[in-house]
Coordinates of N, CA and C and ligand atoms in Angstrom, one line a residue:
X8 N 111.6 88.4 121.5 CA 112.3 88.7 120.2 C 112.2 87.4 119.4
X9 N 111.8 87.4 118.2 CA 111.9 86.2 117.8 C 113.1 86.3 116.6
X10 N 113.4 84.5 116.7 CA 115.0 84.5 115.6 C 114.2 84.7 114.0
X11 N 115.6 85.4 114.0 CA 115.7 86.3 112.4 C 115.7 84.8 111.6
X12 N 114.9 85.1 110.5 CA 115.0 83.5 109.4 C 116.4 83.4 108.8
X13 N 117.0 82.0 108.6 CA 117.9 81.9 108.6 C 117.9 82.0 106.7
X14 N 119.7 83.0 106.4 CA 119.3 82.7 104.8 C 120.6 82.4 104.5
X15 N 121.5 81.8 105.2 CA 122.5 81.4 105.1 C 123.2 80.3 103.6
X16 N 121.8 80.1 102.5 CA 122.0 79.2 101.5 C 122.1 80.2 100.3
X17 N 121.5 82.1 100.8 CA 121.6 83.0 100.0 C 122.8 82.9 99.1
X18 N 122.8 83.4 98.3 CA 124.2 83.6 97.2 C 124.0 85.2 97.0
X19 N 125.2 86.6 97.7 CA 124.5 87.4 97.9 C 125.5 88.3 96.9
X20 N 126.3 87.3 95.8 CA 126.3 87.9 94.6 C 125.5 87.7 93.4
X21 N 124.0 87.7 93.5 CA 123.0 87.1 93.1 C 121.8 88.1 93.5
X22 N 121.8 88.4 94.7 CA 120.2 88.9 95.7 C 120.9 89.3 96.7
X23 N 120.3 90.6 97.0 CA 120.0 91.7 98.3 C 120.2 91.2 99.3
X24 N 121.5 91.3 99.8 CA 121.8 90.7 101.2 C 120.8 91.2 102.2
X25 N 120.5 90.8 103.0 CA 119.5 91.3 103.8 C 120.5 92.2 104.5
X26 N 120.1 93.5 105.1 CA 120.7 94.5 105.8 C 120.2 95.2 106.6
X27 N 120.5 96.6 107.0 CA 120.0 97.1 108.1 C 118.4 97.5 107.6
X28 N 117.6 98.0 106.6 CA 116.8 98.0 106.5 C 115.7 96.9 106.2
X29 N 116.2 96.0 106.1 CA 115.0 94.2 106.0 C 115.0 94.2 107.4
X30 N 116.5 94.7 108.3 CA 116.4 94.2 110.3 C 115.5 94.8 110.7
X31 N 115.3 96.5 110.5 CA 114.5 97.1 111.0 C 112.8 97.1 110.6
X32 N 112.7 96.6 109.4 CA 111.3 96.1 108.9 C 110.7 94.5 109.8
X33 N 111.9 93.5 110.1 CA 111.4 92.6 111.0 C 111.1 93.0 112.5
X34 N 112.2 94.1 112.9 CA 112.0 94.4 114.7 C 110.8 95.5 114.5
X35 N 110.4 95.9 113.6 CA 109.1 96.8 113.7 C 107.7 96.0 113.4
X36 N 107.8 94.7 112.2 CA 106.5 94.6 112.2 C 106.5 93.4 113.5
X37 N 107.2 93.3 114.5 CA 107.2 92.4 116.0 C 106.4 93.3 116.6
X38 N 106.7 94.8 116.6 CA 106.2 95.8 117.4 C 104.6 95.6 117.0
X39 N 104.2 95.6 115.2 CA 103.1 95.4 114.7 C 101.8 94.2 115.5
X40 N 102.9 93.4 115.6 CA 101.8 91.8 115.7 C 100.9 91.9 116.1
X41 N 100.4 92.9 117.2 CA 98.9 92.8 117.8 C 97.8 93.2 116.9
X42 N 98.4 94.8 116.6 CA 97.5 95.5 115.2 C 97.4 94.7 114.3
X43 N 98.3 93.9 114.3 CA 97.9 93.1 112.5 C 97.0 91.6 113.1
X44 N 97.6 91.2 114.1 CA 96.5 89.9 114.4 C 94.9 90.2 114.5
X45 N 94.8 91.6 115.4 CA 93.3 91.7 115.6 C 92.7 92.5 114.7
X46 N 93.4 93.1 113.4 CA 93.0 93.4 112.1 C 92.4 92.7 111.1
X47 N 92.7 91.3 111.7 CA 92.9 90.2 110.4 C 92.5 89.1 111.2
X48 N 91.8 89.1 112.7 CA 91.7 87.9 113.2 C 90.1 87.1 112.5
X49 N 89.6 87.9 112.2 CA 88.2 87.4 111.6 C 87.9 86.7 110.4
X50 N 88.5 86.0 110.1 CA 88.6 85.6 108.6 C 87.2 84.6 108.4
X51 N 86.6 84.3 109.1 CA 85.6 83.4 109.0 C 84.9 84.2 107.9
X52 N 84.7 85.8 108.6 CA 83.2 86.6 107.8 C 84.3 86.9 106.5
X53 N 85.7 87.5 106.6 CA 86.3 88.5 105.4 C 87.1 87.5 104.7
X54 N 87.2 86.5 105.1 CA 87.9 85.4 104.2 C 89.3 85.1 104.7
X55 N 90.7 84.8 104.2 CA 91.5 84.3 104.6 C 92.5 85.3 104.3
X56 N 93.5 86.5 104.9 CA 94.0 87.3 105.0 C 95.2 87.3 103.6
X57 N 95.3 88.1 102.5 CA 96.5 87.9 101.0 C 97.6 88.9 101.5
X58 N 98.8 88.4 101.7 CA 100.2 89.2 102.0 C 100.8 89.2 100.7
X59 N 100.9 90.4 100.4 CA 101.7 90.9 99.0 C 103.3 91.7 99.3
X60 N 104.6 90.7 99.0 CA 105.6 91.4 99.4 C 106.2 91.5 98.2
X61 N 106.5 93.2 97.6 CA 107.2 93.8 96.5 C 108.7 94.2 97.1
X62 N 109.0 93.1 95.7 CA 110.5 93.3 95.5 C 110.9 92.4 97.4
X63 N 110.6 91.1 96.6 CA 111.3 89.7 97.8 C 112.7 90.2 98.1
X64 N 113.4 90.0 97.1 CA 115.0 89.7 97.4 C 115.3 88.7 98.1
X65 N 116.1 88.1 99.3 CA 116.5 86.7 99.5 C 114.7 86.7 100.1
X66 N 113.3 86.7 100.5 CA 112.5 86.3 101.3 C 112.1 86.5 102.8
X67 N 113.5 87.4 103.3 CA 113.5 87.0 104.6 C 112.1 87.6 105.4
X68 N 112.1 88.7 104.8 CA 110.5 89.4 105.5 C 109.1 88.6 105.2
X69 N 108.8 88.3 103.9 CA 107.7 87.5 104.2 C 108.2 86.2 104.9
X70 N 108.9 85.4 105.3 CA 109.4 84.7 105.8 C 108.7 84.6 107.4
X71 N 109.3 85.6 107.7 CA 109.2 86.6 109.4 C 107.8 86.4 109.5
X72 N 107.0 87.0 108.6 CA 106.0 87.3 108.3 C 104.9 86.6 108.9
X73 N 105.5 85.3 107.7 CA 104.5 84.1 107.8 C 104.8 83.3 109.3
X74 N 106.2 83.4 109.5 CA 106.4 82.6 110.5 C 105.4 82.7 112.2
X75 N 105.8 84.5 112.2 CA 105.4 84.7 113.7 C 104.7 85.9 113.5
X76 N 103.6 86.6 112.3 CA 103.1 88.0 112.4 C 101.4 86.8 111.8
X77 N 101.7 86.5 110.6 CA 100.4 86.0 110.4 C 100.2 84.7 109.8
X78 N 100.6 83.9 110.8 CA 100.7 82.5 110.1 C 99.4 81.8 109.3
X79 N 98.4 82.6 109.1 CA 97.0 82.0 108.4 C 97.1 82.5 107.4
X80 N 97.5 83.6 106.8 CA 97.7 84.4 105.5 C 98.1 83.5 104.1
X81 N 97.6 83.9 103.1 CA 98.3 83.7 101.8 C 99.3 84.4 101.3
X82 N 100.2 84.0 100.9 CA 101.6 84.7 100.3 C 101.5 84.4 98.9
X83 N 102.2 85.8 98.2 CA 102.6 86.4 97.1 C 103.3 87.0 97.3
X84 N 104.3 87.0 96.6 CA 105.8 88.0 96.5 C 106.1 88.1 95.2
X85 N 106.8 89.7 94.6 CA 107.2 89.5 93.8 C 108.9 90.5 93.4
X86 N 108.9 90.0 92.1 CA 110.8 90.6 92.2 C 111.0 90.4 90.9
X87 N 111.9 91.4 90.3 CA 112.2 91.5 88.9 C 113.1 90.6 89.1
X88 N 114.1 90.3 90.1 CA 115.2 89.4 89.8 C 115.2 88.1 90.0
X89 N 115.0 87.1 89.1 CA 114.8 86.1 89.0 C 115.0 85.3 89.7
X90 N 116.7 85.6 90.7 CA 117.2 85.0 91.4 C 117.0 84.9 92.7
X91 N 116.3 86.3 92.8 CA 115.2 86.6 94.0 C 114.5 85.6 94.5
X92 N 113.2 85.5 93.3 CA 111.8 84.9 93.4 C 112.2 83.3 93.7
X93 N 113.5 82.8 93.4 CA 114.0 81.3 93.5 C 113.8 81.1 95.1
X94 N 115.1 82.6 95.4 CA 115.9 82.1 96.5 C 114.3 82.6 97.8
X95 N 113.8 83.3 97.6 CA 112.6 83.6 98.3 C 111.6 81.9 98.7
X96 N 111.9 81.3 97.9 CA 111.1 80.3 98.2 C 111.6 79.3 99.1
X97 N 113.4 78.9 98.4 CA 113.7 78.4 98.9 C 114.1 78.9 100.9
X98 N 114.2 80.2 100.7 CA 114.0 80.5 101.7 C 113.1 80.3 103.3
X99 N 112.2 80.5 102.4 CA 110.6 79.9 103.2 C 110.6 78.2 103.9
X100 N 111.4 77.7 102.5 CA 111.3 76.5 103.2 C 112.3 75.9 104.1
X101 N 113.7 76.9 103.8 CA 114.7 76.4 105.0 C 114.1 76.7 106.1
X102 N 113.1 77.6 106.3 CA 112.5 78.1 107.6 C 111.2 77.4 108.3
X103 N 111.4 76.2 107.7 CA 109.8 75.2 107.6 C 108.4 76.7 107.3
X104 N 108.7 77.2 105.8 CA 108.1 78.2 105.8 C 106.4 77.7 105.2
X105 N 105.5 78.5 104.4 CA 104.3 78.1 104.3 C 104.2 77.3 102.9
X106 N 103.4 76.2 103.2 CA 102.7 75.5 101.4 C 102.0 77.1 100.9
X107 N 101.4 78.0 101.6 CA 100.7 79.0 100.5 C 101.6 80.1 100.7
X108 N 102.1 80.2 99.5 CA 103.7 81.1 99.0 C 104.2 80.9 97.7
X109 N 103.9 82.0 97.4 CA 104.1 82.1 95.4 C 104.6 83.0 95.1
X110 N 105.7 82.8 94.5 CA 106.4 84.2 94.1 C 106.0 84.1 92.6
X111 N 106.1 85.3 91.7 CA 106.0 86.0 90.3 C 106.8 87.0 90.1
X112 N 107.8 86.6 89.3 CA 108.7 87.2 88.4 C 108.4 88.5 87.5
X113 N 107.9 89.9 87.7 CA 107.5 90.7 87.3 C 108.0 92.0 87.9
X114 N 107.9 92.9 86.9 CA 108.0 94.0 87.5 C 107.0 94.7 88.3
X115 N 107.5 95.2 89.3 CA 106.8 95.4 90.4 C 105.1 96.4 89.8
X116 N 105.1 97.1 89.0 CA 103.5 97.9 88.9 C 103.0 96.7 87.6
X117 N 103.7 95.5 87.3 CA 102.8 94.5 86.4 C 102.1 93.7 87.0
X118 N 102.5 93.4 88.4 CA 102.2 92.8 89.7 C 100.9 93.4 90.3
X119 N 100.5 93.8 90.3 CA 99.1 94.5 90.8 C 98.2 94.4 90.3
X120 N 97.0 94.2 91.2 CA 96.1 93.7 90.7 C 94.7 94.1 91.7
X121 N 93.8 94.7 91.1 CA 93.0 95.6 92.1 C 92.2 95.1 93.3
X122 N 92.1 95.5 94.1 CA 91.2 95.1 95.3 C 91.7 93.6 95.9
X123 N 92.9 93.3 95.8 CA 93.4 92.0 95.9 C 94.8 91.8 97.3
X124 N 94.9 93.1 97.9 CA 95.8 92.9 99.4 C 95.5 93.5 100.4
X125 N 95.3 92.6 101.6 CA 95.0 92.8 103.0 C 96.6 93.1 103.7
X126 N 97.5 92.8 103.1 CA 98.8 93.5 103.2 C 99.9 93.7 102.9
X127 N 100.2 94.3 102.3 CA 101.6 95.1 101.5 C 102.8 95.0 102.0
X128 N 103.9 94.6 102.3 CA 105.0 94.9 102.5 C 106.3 95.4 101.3
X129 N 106.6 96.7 101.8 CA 108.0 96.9 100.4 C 108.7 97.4 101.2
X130 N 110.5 97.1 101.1 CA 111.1 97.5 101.3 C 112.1 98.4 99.8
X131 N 112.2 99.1 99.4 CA 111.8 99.6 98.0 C 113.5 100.0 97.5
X132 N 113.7 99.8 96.5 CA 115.1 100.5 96.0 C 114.8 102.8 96.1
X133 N 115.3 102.6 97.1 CA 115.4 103.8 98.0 C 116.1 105.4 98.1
X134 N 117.5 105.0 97.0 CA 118.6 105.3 97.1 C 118.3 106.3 96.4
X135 N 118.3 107.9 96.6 CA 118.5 108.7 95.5 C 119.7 108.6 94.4
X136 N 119.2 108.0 92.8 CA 120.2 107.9 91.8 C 119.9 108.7 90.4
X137 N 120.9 108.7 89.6 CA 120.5 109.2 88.4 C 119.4 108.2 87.4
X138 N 119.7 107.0 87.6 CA 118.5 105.8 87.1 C 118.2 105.3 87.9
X139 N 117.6 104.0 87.4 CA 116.7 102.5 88.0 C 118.0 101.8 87.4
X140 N 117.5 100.7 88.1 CA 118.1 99.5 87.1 C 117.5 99.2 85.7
X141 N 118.4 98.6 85.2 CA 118.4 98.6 83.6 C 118.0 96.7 83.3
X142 N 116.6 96.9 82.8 CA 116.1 95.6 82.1 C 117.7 94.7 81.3
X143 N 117.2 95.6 80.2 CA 118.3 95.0 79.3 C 119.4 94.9 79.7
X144 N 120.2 95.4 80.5 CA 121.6 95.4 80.7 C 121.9 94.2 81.7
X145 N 120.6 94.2 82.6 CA 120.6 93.3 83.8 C 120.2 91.6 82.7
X146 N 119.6 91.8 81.6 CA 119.4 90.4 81.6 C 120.5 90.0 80.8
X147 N 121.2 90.7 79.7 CA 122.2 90.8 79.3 C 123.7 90.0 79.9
X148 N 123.5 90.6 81.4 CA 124.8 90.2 82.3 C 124.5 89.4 82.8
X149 N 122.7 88.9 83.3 CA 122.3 88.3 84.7 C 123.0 88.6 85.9
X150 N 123.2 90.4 86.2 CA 123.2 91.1 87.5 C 122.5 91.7 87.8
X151 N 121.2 91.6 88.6 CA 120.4 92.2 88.9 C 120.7 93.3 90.3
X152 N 121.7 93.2 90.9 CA 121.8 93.7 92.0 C 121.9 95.6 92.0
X153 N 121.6 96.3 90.8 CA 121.8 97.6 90.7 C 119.8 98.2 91.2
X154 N 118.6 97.0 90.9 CA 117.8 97.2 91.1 C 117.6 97.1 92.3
X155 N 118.6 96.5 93.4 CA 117.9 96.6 94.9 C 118.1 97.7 95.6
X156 N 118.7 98.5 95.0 CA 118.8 100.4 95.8 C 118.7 101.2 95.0
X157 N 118.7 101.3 93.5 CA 119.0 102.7 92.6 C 117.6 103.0 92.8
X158 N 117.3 104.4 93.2 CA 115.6 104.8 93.1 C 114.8 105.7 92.2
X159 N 116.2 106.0 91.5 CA 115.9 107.3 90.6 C 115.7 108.5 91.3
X160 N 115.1 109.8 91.0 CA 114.6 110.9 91.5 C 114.4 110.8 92.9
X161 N 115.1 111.4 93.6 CA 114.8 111.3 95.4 C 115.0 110.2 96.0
X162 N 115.7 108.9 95.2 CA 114.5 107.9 95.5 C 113.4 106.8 95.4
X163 N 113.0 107.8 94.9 CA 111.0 107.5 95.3 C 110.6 107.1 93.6
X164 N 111.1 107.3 92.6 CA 110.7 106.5 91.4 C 109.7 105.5 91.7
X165 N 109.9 104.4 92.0 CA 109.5 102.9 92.2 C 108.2 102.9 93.5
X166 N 108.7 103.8 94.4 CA 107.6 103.8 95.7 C 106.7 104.7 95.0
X167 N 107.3 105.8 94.6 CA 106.0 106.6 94.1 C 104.9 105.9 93.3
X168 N 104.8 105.3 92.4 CA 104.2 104.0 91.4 C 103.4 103.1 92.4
X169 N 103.9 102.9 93.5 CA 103.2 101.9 94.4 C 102.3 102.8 95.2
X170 N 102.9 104.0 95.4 CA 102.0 104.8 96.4 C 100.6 105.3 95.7
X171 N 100.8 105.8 94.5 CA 100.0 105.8 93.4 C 98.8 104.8 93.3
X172 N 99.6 103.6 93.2 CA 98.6 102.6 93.1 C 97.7 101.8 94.6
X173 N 97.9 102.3 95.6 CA 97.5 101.7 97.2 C 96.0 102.0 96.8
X174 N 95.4 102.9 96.4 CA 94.1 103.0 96.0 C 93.3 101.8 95.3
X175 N 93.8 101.1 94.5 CA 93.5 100.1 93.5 C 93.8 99.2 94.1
X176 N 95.1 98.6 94.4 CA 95.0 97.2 95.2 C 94.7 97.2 96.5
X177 N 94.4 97.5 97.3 CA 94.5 97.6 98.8 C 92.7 97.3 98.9
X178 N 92.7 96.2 99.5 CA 91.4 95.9 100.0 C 90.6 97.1 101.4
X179 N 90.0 96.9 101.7 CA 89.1 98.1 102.8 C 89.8 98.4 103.7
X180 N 90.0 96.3 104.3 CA 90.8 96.4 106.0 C 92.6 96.3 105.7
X181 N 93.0 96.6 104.4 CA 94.0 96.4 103.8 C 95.2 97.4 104.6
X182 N 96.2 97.3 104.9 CA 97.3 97.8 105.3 C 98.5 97.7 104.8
X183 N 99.1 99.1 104.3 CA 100.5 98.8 103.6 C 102.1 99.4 104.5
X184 N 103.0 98.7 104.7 CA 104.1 99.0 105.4 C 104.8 99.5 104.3
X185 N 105.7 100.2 104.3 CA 106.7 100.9 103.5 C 107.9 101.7 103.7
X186 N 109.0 101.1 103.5 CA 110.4 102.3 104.3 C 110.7 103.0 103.1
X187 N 111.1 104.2 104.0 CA 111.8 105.2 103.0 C 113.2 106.0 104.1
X188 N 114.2 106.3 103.2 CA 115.2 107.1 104.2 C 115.1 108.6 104.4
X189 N 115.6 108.9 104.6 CA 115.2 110.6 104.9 C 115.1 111.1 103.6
X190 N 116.0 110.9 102.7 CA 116.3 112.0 101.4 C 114.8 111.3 100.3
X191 N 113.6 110.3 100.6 CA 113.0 110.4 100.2 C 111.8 111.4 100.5
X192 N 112.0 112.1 101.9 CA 111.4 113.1 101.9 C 109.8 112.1 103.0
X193 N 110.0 111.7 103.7 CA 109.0 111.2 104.1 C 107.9 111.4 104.2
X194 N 108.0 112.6 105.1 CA 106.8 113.2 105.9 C 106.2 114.3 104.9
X195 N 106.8 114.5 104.1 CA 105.9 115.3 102.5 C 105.3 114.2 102.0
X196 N 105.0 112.9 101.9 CA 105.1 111.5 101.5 C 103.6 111.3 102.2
X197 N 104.0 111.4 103.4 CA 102.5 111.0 104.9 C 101.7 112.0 104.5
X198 N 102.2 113.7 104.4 CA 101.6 114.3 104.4 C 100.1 114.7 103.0
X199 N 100.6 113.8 101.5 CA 100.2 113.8 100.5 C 99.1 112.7 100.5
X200 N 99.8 111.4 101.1 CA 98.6 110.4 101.2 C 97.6 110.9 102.1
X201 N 98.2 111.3 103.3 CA 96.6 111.6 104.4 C 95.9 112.7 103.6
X202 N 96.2 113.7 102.7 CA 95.2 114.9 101.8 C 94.3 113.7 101.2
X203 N 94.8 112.5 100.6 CA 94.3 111.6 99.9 C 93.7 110.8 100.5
X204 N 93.3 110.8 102.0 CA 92.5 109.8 102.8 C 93.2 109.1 103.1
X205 N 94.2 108.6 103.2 CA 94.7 107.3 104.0 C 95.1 107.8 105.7
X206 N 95.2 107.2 106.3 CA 95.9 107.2 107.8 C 97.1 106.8 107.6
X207 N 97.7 107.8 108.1 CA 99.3 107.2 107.9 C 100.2 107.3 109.1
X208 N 100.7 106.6 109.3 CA 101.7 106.6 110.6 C 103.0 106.1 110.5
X209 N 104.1 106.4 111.7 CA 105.3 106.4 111.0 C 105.5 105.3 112.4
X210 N 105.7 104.0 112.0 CA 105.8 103.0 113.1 C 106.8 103.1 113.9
X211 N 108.2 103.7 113.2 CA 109.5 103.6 113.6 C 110.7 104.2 112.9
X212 N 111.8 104.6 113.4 CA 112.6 104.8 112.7 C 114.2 104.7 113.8
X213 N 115.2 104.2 112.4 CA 116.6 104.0 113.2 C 117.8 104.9 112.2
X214 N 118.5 105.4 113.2 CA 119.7 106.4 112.6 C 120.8 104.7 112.0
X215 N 121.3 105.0 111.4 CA 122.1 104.0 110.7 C 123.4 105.0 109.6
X216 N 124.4 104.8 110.6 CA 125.3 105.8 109.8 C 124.7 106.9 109.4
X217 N 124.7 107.4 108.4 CA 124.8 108.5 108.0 C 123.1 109.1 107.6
X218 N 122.4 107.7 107.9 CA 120.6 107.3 107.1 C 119.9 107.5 108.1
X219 N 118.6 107.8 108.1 CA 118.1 107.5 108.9 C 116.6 106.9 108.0
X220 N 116.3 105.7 108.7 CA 115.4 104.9 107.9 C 114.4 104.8 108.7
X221 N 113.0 104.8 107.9 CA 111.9 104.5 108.8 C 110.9 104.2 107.7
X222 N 109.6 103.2 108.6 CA 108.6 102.7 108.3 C 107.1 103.2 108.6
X223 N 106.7 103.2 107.2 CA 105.6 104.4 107.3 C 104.0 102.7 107.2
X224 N 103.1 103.0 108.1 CA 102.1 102.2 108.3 C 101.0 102.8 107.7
X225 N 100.2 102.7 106.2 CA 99.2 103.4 105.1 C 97.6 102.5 105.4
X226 N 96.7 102.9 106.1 CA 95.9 102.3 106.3 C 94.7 103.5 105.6
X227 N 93.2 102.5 106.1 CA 92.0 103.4 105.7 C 91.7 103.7 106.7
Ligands
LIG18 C1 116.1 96.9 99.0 S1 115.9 95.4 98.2 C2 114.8 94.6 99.5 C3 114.9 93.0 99.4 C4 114.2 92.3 100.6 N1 112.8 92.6 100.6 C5 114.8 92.7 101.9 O1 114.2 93.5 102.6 O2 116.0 92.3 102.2 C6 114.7 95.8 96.9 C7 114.2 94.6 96.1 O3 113.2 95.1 95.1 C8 113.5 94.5 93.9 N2 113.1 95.5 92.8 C9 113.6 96.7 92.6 N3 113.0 97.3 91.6 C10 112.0 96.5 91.1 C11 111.1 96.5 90.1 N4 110.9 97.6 89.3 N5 110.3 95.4 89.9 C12 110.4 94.4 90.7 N6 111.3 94.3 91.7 C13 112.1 95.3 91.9 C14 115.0 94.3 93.8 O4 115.4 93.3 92.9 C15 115.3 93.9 95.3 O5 115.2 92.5 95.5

């Protein structure tokens, strides 16, 4: 088992306290490590492996990431909340985390960029709500915290937009992780990308009160 990165400098009236869904994204992609090492061990011929994490919040996953899944990779992260993309860095480094690690302050579909990730991580605002978070209101107050769970429609607003786009950024040997809870409707979710060619697998999932959360693995 390896130790959870420490984010104890978080300010978590500011950024997405890490919770049971960032825990179970770390103890699954542990489960990952092999598939991802011997996916990505060849970089001599395919070059040097780009990790894309949408919507950072405090960092801790790419953190994990870089520490003990793919310490050769390049990092990018990105997060509407400004206070995110700070504490994400600083994060990395309370962790003796990587010199190649760059976060960008953008909204998550302005962040993309084609044929450009060997791997995706999102853990996504999830929550079936009546909205998203609100630009204006969030910069207005500087609280961004309504954007780390409101999902709109089912949910899936925000993931939908990403799922949409896995076609366009996702490199060949490219692989994307992604949680959704039940009421996003998952397996209608798997079942729409694989019509669409991808491989899709459901790595894991944990009951959590009332939720039940799991991580869907989107490959070619
Ligand atoms: C559930 S939190 C996950 C945070 C962190 N990755 C973790 O697992 O602890 C979702 C994150 O996505 C960000 N986010 C939500 N909607 C976004 C959008 N439209 N553009 C960019 N980031 C967004 C939020 O600010 C928040 O940090």
């Amino acid at each position: 088992m390896f130790p959870t990165p420490s984010t104890s400098h978080v300010d978590y009236d500011q950024v997405y306290e890490p919770s049971e869904d960032s825990f179970l994204f770390l103890d699954l992609l542990q489960e990952e490590r092999s598939f991802i090492q011997e996916r990505f061990s060849d970089s001599s011929k395919l070059g040097i492996p780009t990790v894309l994490e949408l919507g950072l919040g405090s960092g801790i996953i790419t953190t994990f990431f870089h520490n003990y899944i793919l310490p050769q990779a390049l990092f990018l992260g990105t997060d509407v909340n400004p206070h995110a993309c700070k504490t994400a860095l600083e994060t990395s480094r309370a962790n003796n985390g990587t010199r190649y690690f760059d976060v960008l302050r953008t909204n998550i579909w302005d962040g993309l960029r084609p044929n450009t990730v060997d791997v995706l991580l999102f853990n996504p605002p999830y929550v079936p709500a009546d909205n998203l978070g609100s630009y204006e209101s969030s910069i207005k107050s500087d609280d961004w915290l309504d954007f780390a769970l409101l999902g709109g429609e089912d949910g899936m607003q925000v993931t939908k937009i990403v799922l949409d786009q896995l076609d366009f950024v996702m490199r060949d040997r490219g692989v994307a992780y992604i949680l959704f809870c039940f009421r996003n409707k998952p397996e209608e979710v798997a079942k729409a990308m694989t019509d669409r060619g991808w491989s899709v697998k459901k790595i894991g999932e944990r009951k959590i009160r009332w939720e039940i959360l799991s991580i869907w693995r989107f490959s070619r």
